[in-house]
Coordinates of C-alpha atoms in Angstrom, one line a residue:
M783 CA -5.2 -51.2 -61.8
R784 CA -4.3 -52.0 -58.2
F785 CA -0.7 -50.9 -58.8
A786 CA -2.0 -47.6 -60.2
L787 CA -4.3 -47.0 -57.2
A788 CA -1.4 -47.9 -54.8
I789 CA 0.8 -45.3 -56.5
V790 CA -1.9 -42.7 -56.2
A791 CA -2.3 -43.5 -52.5
F792 CA 1.4 -43.2 -51.8
V793 CA 1.5 -39.8 -53.5
A794 CA -1.5 -38.6 -51.6
A795 CA 0.0 -39.9 -48.3
A796 CA 3.3 -38.1 -49.1
V797 CA 1.4 -34.8 -49.7
L798 CA -0.7 -35.1 -46.6
I799 CA 2.2 -36.1 -44.3
G800 CA 4.5 -33.5 -45.8
F801 CA 2.0 -30.7 -45.4
G802 CA 1.3 -31.8 -41.8
I803 CA 5.0 -31.8 -41.0
A804 CA 5.4 -28.5 -42.7
Q805 CA 2.8 -26.9 -40.3
R806 CA 5.1 -27.9 -37.4
T807 CA 8.3 -26.8 -39.1
V808 CA 8.3 -24.4 -42.0
Y809 CA 5.0 -22.7 -41.3
L810 CA 5.2 -22.8 -37.5
E811 CA 4.5 -19.4 -35.9
P812 CA 6.6 -18.1 -33.0
D813 CA 5.7 -19.4 -29.5
R814 CA 6.1 -16.0 -27.7
V815 CA 6.1 -12.3 -28.2
T816 CA 8.8 -10.1 -26.7
V817 CA 9.0 -6.4 -25.8
S818 CA 12.3 -4.9 -24.6
G819 CA 13.3 -1.6 -23.2
E820 CA 16.3 0.3 -21.9
F821 CA 15.7 2.7 -19.0
E822 CA 18.9 4.5 -18.0
G823 CA 18.8 7.1 -15.3
E824 CA 19.6 7.9 -11.7
A825 CA 16.3 6.7 -10.2
A826 CA 16.8 3.9 -7.7
Y827 CA 13.5 2.3 -8.6
T828 CA 11.7 1.2 -11.8
V829 CA 8.0 0.3 -11.8
I830 CA 6.5 -1.8 -14.6
D831 CA 2.9 -0.7 -14.5
P832 CA 0.0 -3.2 -14.8
D833 CA -0.8 -2.0 -18.3
A834 CA 2.7 -3.0 -19.5
L835 CA 2.4 -6.4 -17.8
A836 CA -1.0 -7.0 -19.5
A837 CA 0.2 -5.9 -22.9
H838 CA -0.4 -9.5 -24.1
P839 CA -2.3 -12.4 -22.4
G840 CA -0.6 -15.2 -20.6
K841 CA 2.3 -15.6 -18.1
Q842 CA 5.0 -12.9 -18.1
T843 CA 8.6 -13.9 -18.4
L844 CA 10.8 -11.1 -17.2
T845 CA 14.6 -10.7 -17.9
V846 CA 16.2 -7.9 -16.0
S847 CA 19.8 -6.8 -16.1
G848 CA 22.0 -3.6 -16.0
S849 CA 23.1 -3.4 -12.4
D850 CA 25.4 -5.4 -10.1
T851 CA 22.5 -6.6 -8.0
V852 CA 19.1 -7.1 -9.5
F853 CA 16.0 -7.1 -7.3
L854 CA 12.5 -7.8 -8.6
A855 CA 9.3 -7.9 -6.6
Y856 CA 5.7 -7.8 -7.6
G857 CA 2.6 -6.7 -5.6
R858 CA -0.5 -4.7 -5.9
A859 CA 0.1 -1.4 -7.7
T860 CA -1.4 0.5 -4.7
D861 CA 1.1 -1.2 -2.4
V862 CA 4.0 -0.5 -4.7
E863 CA 3.0 3.2 -4.8
A864 CA 2.5 3.3 -1.0
W865 CA 6.0 1.8 -0.4
L866 CA 7.7 4.2 -2.8
G867 CA 6.0 7.2 -1.2
D868 CA 7.8 10.4 -2.3
A869 CA 10.9 8.6 -3.8
P870 CA 11.4 9.3 -7.5
Y871 CA 11.1 6.3 -9.8
T872 CA 10.9 5.4 -13.5
A873 CA 7.4 4.2 -14.5
V874 CA 7.2 1.8 -17.5
H875 CA 4.1 1.8 -19.7
Y876 CA 3.2 0.0 -22.9
D877 CA 2.4 1.9 -26.2
A878 CA 0.0 -0.4 -28.0
E879 CA 0.2 1.5 -31.3
A880 CA 4.0 1.5 -31.4
E881 CA 4.2 -1.9 -29.7
E882 CA 7.0 -0.8 -27.4
F883 CA 7.6 0.2 -23.8
T884 CA 7.6 3.9 -22.9
S885 CA 8.9 5.4 -19.7
E886 CA 8.3 8.5 -17.5
V887 CA 10.1 9.7 -14.4
V888 CA 7.8 10.2 -11.5
V889 CA 8.9 12.8 -8.9
A890 CA 6.9 13.9 -5.9
S891 CA 5.8 17.5 -6.2
D892 CA 5.9 20.1 -3.4
A893 CA 2.3 19.3 -2.5
G894 CA 3.1 15.6 -2.0
E895 CA 1.3 14.4 -5.2
P896 CA 3.2 12.6 -7.9
A897 CA 4.4 14.7 -10.7
T898 CA 5.5 13.1 -14.0
E899 CA 7.8 14.2 -16.8
A900 CA 7.0 13.8 -20.4
T901 CA 6.6 10.2 -21.7
T902 CA 9.5 9.0 -23.8
P903 CA 10.1 5.9 -25.8
A904 CA 11.9 3.2 -23.9
V905 CA 15.0 2.8 -26.1
P906 CA 16.6 6.3 -25.6
P907 CA 18.1 6.8 -22.2
T908 CA 16.0 8.7 -19.7
A909 CA 17.6 10.9 -17.1
V910 CA 16.0 12.0 -13.9
E911 CA 16.2 15.8 -13.3
G912 CA 16.6 17.5 -10.0
E913 CA 18.4 16.9 -6.7
A914 CA 15.6 14.6 -5.4
A915 CA 16.3 12.2 -8.2
A916 CA 20.1 12.5 -7.9
Q917 CA 19.9 11.6 -4.2
P918 CA 17.6 8.7 -3.7
D919 CA 16.5 7.7 -0.2
P920 CA 19.5 6.0 1.4
G921 CA 19.0 2.6 3.0
A922 CA 15.6 2.1 1.3
S923 CA 16.0 -1.4 0.0
P924 CA 12.7 -3.0 -0.9
A925 CA 14.0 -6.5 -0.2
G926 CA 12.2 -8.3 2.6
S927 CA 9.0 -6.1 2.6
D928 CA 5.8 -7.9 3.6
L929 CA 4.0 -5.9 0.9
W930 CA 5.3 -8.0 -2.0
L931 CA 3.5 -11.1 -3.2
D932 CA 6.9 -12.5 -4.1
E933 CA 10.4 -11.3 -4.7
F934 CA 13.6 -12.4 -6.4
T935 CA 17.3 -11.3 -6.2
D936 CA 20.3 -12.2 -8.3
E937 CA 23.6 -10.9 -9.5
R938 CA 23.8 -8.8 -12.7
S939 CA 20.9 -10.6 -14.5
L940 CA 17.6 -12.2 -13.3
T941 CA 15.0 -14.1 -15.3
T942 CA 11.7 -15.3 -13.8
T943 CA 8.2 -16.2 -14.9
I944 CA 5.2 -14.8 -13.1
D945 CA 1.5 -15.0 -13.7
V946 CA -0.3 -11.9 -12.5
P947 CA -3.8 -10.5 -13.2
E948 CA -4.8 -6.8 -13.5
G949 CA -3.7 -4.4 -10.8
I950 CA -0.3 -6.0 -10.1
A951 CA 2.9 -4.0 -10.7
V952 CA 6.6 -5.0 -10.7
L953 CA 9.2 -3.1 -8.7
L954 CA 12.8 -3.2 -9.9
A955 CA 15.8 -2.0 -7.8
S956 CA 19.4 -2.6 -7.1
D957 CA 20.1 -1.9 -3.4
G958 CA 17.8 1.0 -2.9
T959 CA 20.5 3.6 -3.4
A960 CA 22.2 2.7 -6.8
P961 CA 20.3 3.2 -10.0
A962 CA 17.8 0.6 -10.8
P963 CA 18.5 -2.1 -13.5
S964 CA 18.3 -0.5 -16.9
D965 CA 17.5 -3.4 -19.3
V966 CA 14.1 -5.0 -19.2
T967 CA 12.6 -7.7 -21.4
V968 CA 9.1 -9.1 -21.0
S969 CA 7.8 -11.9 -23.1
W970 CA 4.4 -13.6 -23.2
P971 CA 3.5 -17.1 -24.7
L972 CA 1.7 -17.3 -28.0
D973 CA -0.6 -20.0 -29.1
N974 CA 1.3 -21.6 -32.0
S975 CA -0.7 -24.8 -32.0
T976 CA -1.4 -26.4 -35.4
P977 CA -4.8 -28.2 -35.0
W978 CA -4.7 -29.7 -38.5
A979 CA -1.2 -31.1 -38.3
G980 CA -2.3 -34.2 -36.5
P981 CA -5.3 -35.0 -38.8
L982 CA -3.1 -34.5 -41.8
I983 CA -0.3 -36.7 -40.6
A984 CA -2.7 -39.4 -39.3
G985 CA -4.8 -39.2 -42.5
G986 CA -1.6 -39.5 -44.6
A987 CA -0.6 -42.5 -42.5
L988 CA -3.9 -44.2 -43.2
V989 CA -3.7 -43.5 -46.9
F990 CA -0.2 -44.8 -46.9
L991 CA -1.5 -48.0 -45.2
L992 CA -4.2 -48.3 -47.8
G993 CA -1.6 -48.0 -50.5
G994 CA 0.4 -50.8 -49.0
V995 CA -2.8 -53.0 -48.9
L996 CA -3.4 -52.2 -52.6
L997 CA 0.2 -53.0 -53.4
I998 CA 0.1 -56.4 -51.7
S999 CA -3.3 -57.1 -53.4
G1000 CA -1.8 -56.3 -56.7
F1001 CA 1.1 -58.7 -56.3
R1002 CA -1.3 -61.5 -55.2
H1003 CA -3.4 -60.9 -58.2
H1004 CA -0.4 -60.8 -60.5
R1005 CA 0.7 -64.2 -59.1
R1006 CA -2.7 -65.8 -59.7
S1007 CA -2.7 -64.5 -63.3
R1008 CA 0.5 -66.5 -64.1
G1009 CA -1.1 -69.9 -63.3
P1010 CA -2.0 -72.6 -65.9
R1011 CA -4.4 -71.6 -68.7
R1012 CA -6.9 -73.7 -70.5
N1013 CA -8.2 -73.9 -74.2
L1014 CA -4.8 -72.9 -75.6
P1015 CA -4.2 -73.5 -79.3
K1016 CA -2.3 -76.7 -80.2
G1017 CA 0.9 -77.1 -82.2
P1018 CA 1.1 -78.3 -85.8
R1019 CA 0.9 -82.0 -84.6
G1020 CA -2.0 -81.2 -82.2
R1021 CA 0.2 -81.3 -79.2
L1022 CA 1.6 -78.6 -77.0
P1023 CA 5.3 -78.1 -76.9
S1024 CA 6.7 -79.5 -73.7
A1025 CA 8.7 -77.2 -71.6
P1026 CA 12.0 -78.3 -70.0
R1027 CA 11.5 -79.7 -66.5
P1028 CA 12.8 -77.2 -64.0
S1029 CA 15.4 -78.3 -61.5
R1030 CA 14.7 -78.5 -57.8
R1031 CA 16.9 -75.4 -57.2
S1032 CA 15.0 -73.4 -59.8
Q1033 CA 11.7 -74.5 -58.2
L1034 CA 12.8 -73.0 -54.9
T1035 CA 14.4 -69.8 -56.2
G1036 CA 12.1 -69.0 -59.1
G1037 CA 10.8 -65.6 -60.1
S1038 CA 7.4 -66.2 -58.4
R1039 CA 9.2 -66.8 -55.1
R1040 CA 11.2 -63.7 -55.4
A1041 CA 8.1 -61.7 -56.2
I1042 CA 6.3 -63.1 -53.1
G1043 CA 9.4 -62.2 -51.0
R1044 CA 9.4 -58.6 -52.3
A1045 CA 5.7 -58.3 -51.6
K1046 CA 6.2 -59.4 -48.0
R1047 CA 9.0 -56.9 -47.5
I1048 CA 7.0 -54.1 -49.0
A1049 CA 4.1 -55.1 -46.8
L1050 CA 6.3 -54.6 -43.7
V1051 CA 7.1 -51.0 -44.7
P1052 CA 3.7 -49.5 -43.7
L1053 CA 3.7 -51.5 -40.4
I1054 CA 7.0 -49.7 -39.5
I1055 CA 6.3 -46.3 -40.9
V1056 CA 2.7 -45.8 -39.8
P1057 CA 3.3 -46.2 -36.1
A1058 CA 6.3 -43.9 -36.3
I1059 CA 4.2 -41.2 -38.0
A1060 CA 1.3 -41.6 -35.7
L1061 CA 3.6 -41.3 -32.6
S1062 CA 5.0 -38.0 -34.0
A1063 CA 1.5 -36.5 -33.8
C1064 CA 0.6 -37.4 -30.2
S1065 CA 1.0 -33.8 -28.9
A1066 CA -2.2 -31.9 -28.0
D1067 CA -0.9 -29.0 -30.2
Y1068 CA -1.4 -31.2 -33.3
W1069 CA -5.1 -31.7 -32.9
P1070 CA -8.2 -29.4 -32.9
R1071 CA -9.8 -28.7 -29.6
F1072 CA -13.6 -28.9 -29.4
D1073 CA -13.9 -27.9 -25.7
Q1074 CA -14.3 -24.3 -24.6
A1075 CA -11.4 -21.8 -24.8
A1076 CA -8.8 -21.8 -22.1
P1077 CA -9.5 -19.5 -19.1
A1078 CA -7.7 -16.3 -18.7
S1079 CA -4.4 -16.3 -16.8
T1080 CA -4.6 -15.8 -13.1
A1081 CA -1.8 -15.2 -10.6
P1082 CA -1.1 -17.8 -7.9
A1083 CA -0.1 -15.1 -5.5
T1084 CA -3.5 -13.3 -5.3
T1085 CA -7.0 -14.7 -5.3
E1086 CA -9.3 -11.7 -5.5
P1087 CA -10.5 -10.6 -8.9
P1088 CA -10.3 -6.9 -9.7
S1089 CA -13.5 -5.1 -8.5
T1090 CA -15.7 -3.6 -11.2
D1091 CA -18.6 -2.6 -9.0
A1092 CA -17.0 0.2 -7.0
P1093 CA -17.8 3.7 -8.2
A1094 CA -15.0 5.3 -10.2
E1095 CA -14.6 8.2 -7.9
E1096 CA -14.2 6.0 -4.8
E1097 CA -11.2 3.9 -4.0
A1098 CA -12.0 0.3 -4.1
M1099 CA -11.9 -1.7 -0.9
E1100 CA -9.5 -4.6 -0.8
P1101 CA -8.1 -7.0 1.8
A1102 CA -4.9 -6.0 3.5
V1103 CA -3.1 -9.2 2.4
T1104 CA -3.9 -12.3 0.3
V1105 CA -3.7 -15.8 1.7
P1106 CA -0.4 -16.7 -0.2
Q1107 CA 1.0 -13.4 1.0
M1108 CA 0.1 -14.1 4.6
E1109 CA 1.5 -17.6 4.4
R1110 CA 4.8 -16.1 3.1
I1111 CA 4.8 -13.6 6.0
M1112 CA 4.1 -16.3 8.6
R1113 CA 7.0 -18.4 7.3
R1114 CA 9.3 -15.4 7.8
I1115 CA 8.0 -14.7 11.2
A1116 CA 8.2 -18.3 12.3
V1117 CA 11.9 -18.5 11.3
F1118 CA 12.7 -15.2 12.9
T1119 CA 10.9 -16.1 16.2
T1120 CA 12.6 -19.4 16.4
E1121 CA 16.0 -17.8 16.1
A1122 CA 15.1 -15.0 18.6
D1123 CA 13.7 -17.4 21.2
A1124 CA 17.0 -19.2 21.1
A1125 CA 19.2 -16.1 21.2
L1126 CA 17.3 -14.5 24.1
D1127 CA 17.8 -11.0 22.7
P1128 CA 15.1 -8.7 24.1
A1129 CA 16.2 -5.8 21.8
A1130 CA 16.0 -7.8 18.6
I1131 CA 12.6 -9.3 19.1
D1132 CA 10.8 -5.9 18.5
E1133 CA 11.5 -6.3 14.8
R1134 CA 8.5 -8.6 14.6
F1135 CA 6.6 -8.1 17.8
A1136 CA 4.8 -5.1 19.4
G1137 CA 2.4 -4.4 22.3
P1138 CA 1.6 -7.1 24.8
A1139 CA 3.1 -9.9 22.6
L1140 CA 6.5 -8.1 22.6
E1141 CA 6.3 -7.4 26.4
A1142 CA 5.6 -11.1 27.1
R1143 CA 8.5 -12.3 25.1
Q1144 CA 11.0 -9.8 26.4
S1145 CA 10.1 -10.7 29.9
N1146 CA 10.5 -14.4 29.1
Y1147 CA 13.9 -13.8 27.7
R1148 CA 15.1 -12.0 30.8
I1149 CA 13.8 -14.8 33.0
R1150 CA 15.4 -17.5 31.0
A1151 CA 18.7 -15.7 30.9
A1152 CA 18.8 -16.2 34.7
L1153 CA 16.8 -19.4 34.9
P1154 CA 17.6 -21.5 31.8
D1155 CA 15.2 -24.3 32.9
Q1156 CA 12.1 -22.0 32.6
P1157 CA 9.9 -22.9 29.7
A1158 CA 10.2 -20.9 26.5
P1159 CA 7.2 -19.0 25.0
V1160 CA 4.9 -21.0 22.7
A1161 CA 6.4 -21.2 19.3
I1162 CA 4.9 -19.3 16.4
P1163 CA 3.7 -21.8 13.9
A1164 CA 4.1 -21.1 10.2
S1165 CA 1.4 -23.4 8.8
P1166 CA -1.2 -24.4 8.2
L1167 CA -3.3 -21.2 8.5
T1168 CA -6.8 -22.4 9.3
L1169 CA -8.2 -18.8 9.3
T1170 CA -7.0 -15.6 7.7
L1171 CA -9.1 -12.5 8.2
P1172 CA -7.4 -9.4 6.8
Q1173 CA -8.8 -5.9 7.3
Q1174 CA -10.6 -4.3 4.4
V1175 CA -8.7 -1.2 3.4
A1176 CA -8.8 1.5 0.7
G1177 CA -5.3 2.5 0.0
W1178 CA -3.3 3.0 3.2
P1179 CA -5.2 3.8 6.4
A1180 CA -3.8 6.3 8.8
N1181 CA -3.7 3.7 11.6
G1182 CA -2.0 1.0 9.4
R1183 CA -3.3 -2.4 8.5
T1184 CA -4.5 -5.3 10.6
V1185 CA -4.7 -9.1 10.0
L1186 CA -6.1 -11.8 12.3
T1187 CA -4.9 -15.3 11.6
I1188 CA -5.1 -18.7 13.3
A1189 CA -2.2 -21.1 12.7
K1190 CA -1.9 -24.8 13.7
N1191 CA 1.3 -26.5 14.8
S1192 CA 1.9 -29.0 12.0
D1193 CA 4.8 -30.7 14.0
D1194 CA 2.8 -31.2 17.2
P1195 CA -1.0 -31.6 16.8
T1196 CA -1.4 -31.7 20.6
V1197 CA -0.4 -28.0 20.8
A1198 CA -3.4 -25.7 20.7
P1199 CA -3.8 -23.5 17.6
T1200 CA -2.4 -20.0 18.0
A1201 CA -4.5 -16.9 17.2
L1202 CA -2.4 -14.0 16.1
V1203 CA -3.2 -10.3 15.5
L1204 CA -0.7 -8.6 13.3
Q1205 CA -0.4 -4.9 12.4
Q1206 CA 1.6 -3.0 9.8
A1207 CA 2.1 0.6 10.8
T1208 CA 3.5 2.1 7.6
P1209 CA 4.2 0.8 4.1
R1210 CA 7.9 0.4 4.8
D1211 CA 7.3 -1.4 8.1
N1212 CA 6.7 -5.1 8.2
Y1213 CA 3.9 -6.8 10.1
K1214 CA 4.4 -7.2 13.8
I1215 CA 2.5 -9.6 16.1
V1216 CA 0.6 -7.5 18.7
Y1217 CA -1.4 -10.4 20.2
A1218 CA -0.5 -14.1 20.4
M1219 CA -3.0 -16.3 22.1
S1220 CA -3.7 -20.0 22.3
L1221 CA -7.2 -21.0 21.4
A1222 CA -9.3 -22.4 24.2
P1223 CA -10.3 -26.1 24.0
D1224 CA -13.2 -26.6 21.6
A1225 CA -13.2 -22.9 20.8
D1226 CA -16.3 -22.1 18.6
V1227 CA -14.9 -19.5 16.2
P1228 CA -17.7 -17.8 14.3
E1229 CA -17.8 -17.7 10.5
V1230 CA -16.0 -14.8 8.9
A1231 CA -15.7 -13.3 5.5
P1232 CA -13.3 -15.1 3.0
A1233 CA -9.8 -13.7 2.9
S1234 CA -10.3 -12.5 -0.6
I1235 CA -12.8 -10.0 0.7
G1236 CA -11.6 -9.2 4.2
S1237 CA -13.4 -7.6 7.1
P1238 CA -13.9 -4.0 8.2
L1239 CA -12.2 -2.8 11.3
I1240 CA -14.8 -1.9 14.0
S1241 CA -14.4 1.2 16.1
P1242 CA -13.9 0.6 19.9
E1243 CA -17.0 2.9 20.4
F1244 CA -19.2 0.9 18.1
K1245 CA -22.6 0.3 19.8
G1246 CA -24.0 -2.4 17.5
L1247 CA -22.6 -5.1 19.8
V1248 CA -23.8 -6.3 23.1
L1249 CA -20.8 -4.4 24.5
P1250 CA -18.7 -1.8 22.7
P1251 CA -15.3 -3.4 21.9
G1252 CA -13.5 -0.7 23.9
Q1253 CA -15.3 -1.8 27.1
V1254 CA -14.8 -5.5 26.8
A1255 CA -11.4 -5.6 28.6
A1256 CA -12.6 -3.6 31.6
A1257 CA -15.7 -5.7 32.0
Y1258 CA -13.8 -9.0 31.9
A1259 CA -11.2 -7.6 34.2
D1260 CA -13.9 -6.9 36.7
V1261 CA -15.4 -10.4 36.3
L1262 CA -12.0 -11.9 37.1
L1263 CA -11.7 -9.8 40.2
Q1264 CA -15.2 -10.1 41.6
G1265 CA -16.7 -13.2 39.9
E1266 CA -20.5 -13.5 40.1
A1267 CA -20.6 -10.3 42.1
S1268 CA -19.5 -8.3 39.1
P1269 CA -22.2 -6.3 37.2
S1270 CA -20.7 -7.6 34.0
F1271 CA -20.8 -11.3 34.9
E1272 CA -23.9 -12.1 33.0
L1273 CA -22.5 -10.6 29.8
F1274 CA -19.9 -13.4 29.5
D1275 CA -20.3 -17.1 28.9
S1276 CA -18.6 -18.7 31.9
E1277 CA -19.2 -22.3 30.8
G1278 CA -15.8 -23.7 29.8
D1279 CA -14.0 -20.5 30.7
V1280 CA -10.8 -22.0 32.2
L1281 CA -9.2 -18.6 32.7
Q1282 CA -11.9 -17.6 35.3
E1283 CA -10.8 -20.6 37.3
Q1284 CA -7.1 -19.8 37.0
L1285 CA -7.0 -16.0 37.4
G1286 CA -10.5 -15.3 38.7
V1287 CA -11.9 -15.6 42.2
T1288 CA -11.2 -19.4 42.5
G1289 CA -7.6 -19.0 41.5
Q1290 CA -7.1 -16.0 43.8
Q1291 CA -8.4 -18.0 46.7
A1292 CA -6.0 -20.8 45.9
I1293 CA -3.0 -18.4 45.9
R1294 CA -4.1 -16.8 49.1
A1295 CA -4.5 -20.2 50.8
G1296 CA -0.9 -21.0 49.9
L1297 CA 0.6 -18.0 51.6
P1298 CA 1.9 -18.0 55.2
A1299 CA -0.2 -16.5 57.9
T1300 CA 2.3 -13.6 58.2
A1301 CA 1.6 -12.4 54.6
D1302 CA -1.4 -10.8 52.9
I1303 CA -2.2 -10.6 49.2
T1304 CA -4.3 -8.3 47.2
F1305 CA -5.3 -8.4 43.5
S1306 CA -6.0 -5.7 41.1
N1307 CA -6.8 -5.7 37.4
V1308 CA -6.3 -2.9 34.9
V1309 CA -6.8 -2.7 31.1
G1310 CA -3.6 -2.9 29.2
D1311 CA -2.5 0.0 27.1
S1312 CA -2.5 -2.1 23.9
P1313 CA -5.0 -1.2 21.1
T1314 CA -8.4 -2.8 21.0
V1315 CA -8.7 -4.7 17.7
A1316 CA -12.2 -5.6 16.5
L1317 CA -12.9 -7.3 13.2
A1318 CA -16.5 -8.0 12.0
T1319 CA -17.9 -11.5 11.6
N1320 CA -20.6 -12.7 9.2
D1321 CA -23.3 -12.6 11.8
S1322 CA -22.7 -8.9 12.6
G1323 CA -20.7 -9.8 15.6
A1324 CA -17.0 -9.1 16.1
L1325 CA -13.7 -10.8 17.0
V1326 CA -12.2 -8.6 19.7
S1327 CA -8.6 -8.7 20.9
V1328 CA -7.7 -6.9 24.1
S1329 CA -5.2 -7.2 27.1
I1330 CA -5.4 -6.8 30.8
E1331 CA -2.8 -6.7 33.6
Q1332 CA -3.4 -8.4 36.9
T1333 CA -1.2 -7.3 39.8
E1334 CA -0.5 -9.6 42.8
K1335 CA 0.8 -7.6 45.7
V1336 CA 2.1 -9.5 48.7
T1337 CA 2.8 -7.6 52.0
P1338 CA 3.8 -8.7 55.5
N1339 CA 1.2 -8.3 58.2
D1340 CA 3.4 -8.9 61.3
G1341 CA 5.8 -6.0 60.9
G1342 CA 8.4 -8.3 59.3
T1343 CA 9.8 -8.5 55.8
I1344 CA 9.0 -10.6 52.7
G1345 CA 10.6 -11.2 49.3
F1346 CA 10.6 -13.4 46.3
E1347 CA 11.5 -17.1 46.7
A1348 CA 15.1 -17.9 45.6
G1349 CA 15.1 -19.1 42.0
A1350 CA 11.5 -17.9 41.3
P1351 CA 10.7 -16.1 38.0
G1352 CA 9.8 -13.0 39.9
A1353 CA 13.3 -12.7 41.4
A1354 CA 14.9 -13.4 38.0
L1355 CA 12.8 -10.8 36.3
S1356 CA 13.1 -8.1 38.9
G1357 CA 16.6 -8.7 40.1
F1358 CA 15.3 -8.1 43.6
T1359 CA 16.6 -10.8 45.8
E1360 CA 16.4 -9.2 49.2
K1361 CA 13.6 -9.0 51.8
S1362 CA 11.4 -5.9 52.0
A1363 CA 9.1 -4.6 54.7
K1364 CA 6.9 -3.0 52.0
G1365 CA 6.4 -6.3 50.2
V1366 CA 6.8 -7.5 46.6
Q1367 CA 4.5 -7.6 43.6
R1368 CA 4.1 -9.5 40.3
V1369 CA 2.3 -8.3 37.2
I1370 CA 0.6 -10.9 34.9
G1371 CA -0.1 -9.8 31.4
V1372 CA -3.1 -11.5 29.8
Q1373 CA -3.9 -11.3 26.1
L1374 CA -7.5 -12.1 25.2
L1375 CA -9.6 -13.0 22.2
F1376 CA -13.3 -12.7 22.5
Y1377 CA -16.3 -13.2 20.3
V1378 CA -18.8 -10.4 20.9
P1379 CA -22.3 -10.9 19.4
S1380 CA -24.4 -8.2 17.9
V1381 CA -27.1 -6.3 19.7
G1382 CA -30.3 -8.3 20.0
S1383 CA -28.5 -11.7 20.0
D1384 CA -29.3 -14.2 22.7
E1385 CA -25.7 -15.2 22.9
R1386 CA -23.2 -14.0 25.4
I1387 CA -19.6 -12.9 25.0
R1388 CA -17.3 -16.0 24.6
L1389 CA -13.7 -16.3 25.4
L1390 CA -12.0 -17.9 22.4
G1391 CA -8.4 -17.8 23.4
W1392 CA -5.8 -16.3 25.8
S1393 CA -2.3 -16.3 26.9
E1394 CA -0.8 -15.2 30.3
S1395 CA 2.8 -14.4 31.2
L1396 CA 4.7 -12.7 33.9
I1397 CA 5.6 -9.3 32.6
G1398 CA 6.6 -7.4 35.7
A1399 CA 8.0 -8.0 39.2
S1400 CA 9.4 -5.6 41.8
E1401 CA 9.4 -4.4 45.4
V1402 CA 6.2 -2.7 46.3
P1403 CA 6.8 1.1 45.8

């Protein structure tokens, strides 16, 4: 009976294990779904719309080919459209019923609005009609744009995996002038897990082990049943026939010994097979999951979910950049600035700088070209970004986009964090640093909105603050010039304001005391011509960035002449090395970051950071 049960157990184990293995082999479903398309034409750009990328859930693996150079970038669909402008492009959509890509050629109409041709299946070639499509915008390569969340370039063929949510589009191009790559394949992962494969294989292994136990038990029972028996019938003389005495060799190698040896060897089989079978079912795909379903895929390059609360007729507000996007931009700027600071090329630095930040660096380059021992500007750190406050935008504002960020120097913690204000004038321009200021010691930066939401840009005339942003620079310039005598002195928190000691009345008196008796000095302050940038804080206040220029004019008072000291930065910057009866002057550019509280607050305006540099020097006109 035990042998019969063992046989049944082995058969059942074979069925269970075989069916479990078949689920991972013969009956295994595909692990991904793929949609391909061929888009031939003269358009220099191809855009894979968000609906095509979201045709199936999960990460998107894109394979693009069909041109000598393959460029792929992805970003918010609104940014992709803004960058394209009126350039014709091929838009790729997904037809859910046909389960294939379709394409349409988008060409700007005379009114400036996009006009589309009829939608066609992806497989037949699509030609762009008209001279505008035949002559794409020359030199309009999308490579290196700050609008992209990420970008990739390769020769002839490119394969990459991205993980993007709704609202993200992919831009394909060659070099901006040649036709875009024509062959596109997108694949998404499928859940081909077999939750019953593991239980079946493990259950079969247990049944197989049970069969082995029954087999060993059967052999042991069979051995016992062959022992001496009692009450056997006697022979004709009342005596049992005597069996021949076995030899010692036969005692050692008899059938019972062989049976026991076979039983032991059979008993080892489950001990070898069962662990091997169990190890083959260790993957999580082999077992049922009792936890909640996996969350939907999200892109690492963007953190804000698509807005569903905004009215349909209004364009949703969104931050100008995401944090990963800003980190990528800052890495580029840091590398560029390091190279430019070493090359001392004033003409090249305007690729990433504008306004007072550009003027300060160009002046420093001219000074160091003549005086190599002069200190270089403070380096622009790439990371970490301790604060990122992008402007809230809807589409593309007429005055561009603005971001305020604070970066620490990871290589030298003794260097004060740098507050940067960056602006992007047009979709095809990159962000430029307009203000670059070192934070004051123990600067108390107020709380701001998270980067995934952003902050609205406040008008310079906004009257909801203790002082309109457009008047902050003039008020502080007067405080520096007159000190406590200024009508605006009480508006500013002077405690810990080191700049008032350096460039204010105290600093001016120290400079005046160091001049010879034959020279007089006068100071004047004016508001710089840079834009006033004000971003709202959580307490209804604002972070305001402005600039002022302080002019130091030194004139002789004895009828003699005066000039810059030999080897001084003023002489190097101006090139004026002679003496003048009219005198000489220096212009100090000051970039400032303030916190301006809201109306009704008992706080005063705080200086959070600043930078000063010599930006001008000349003979007095």
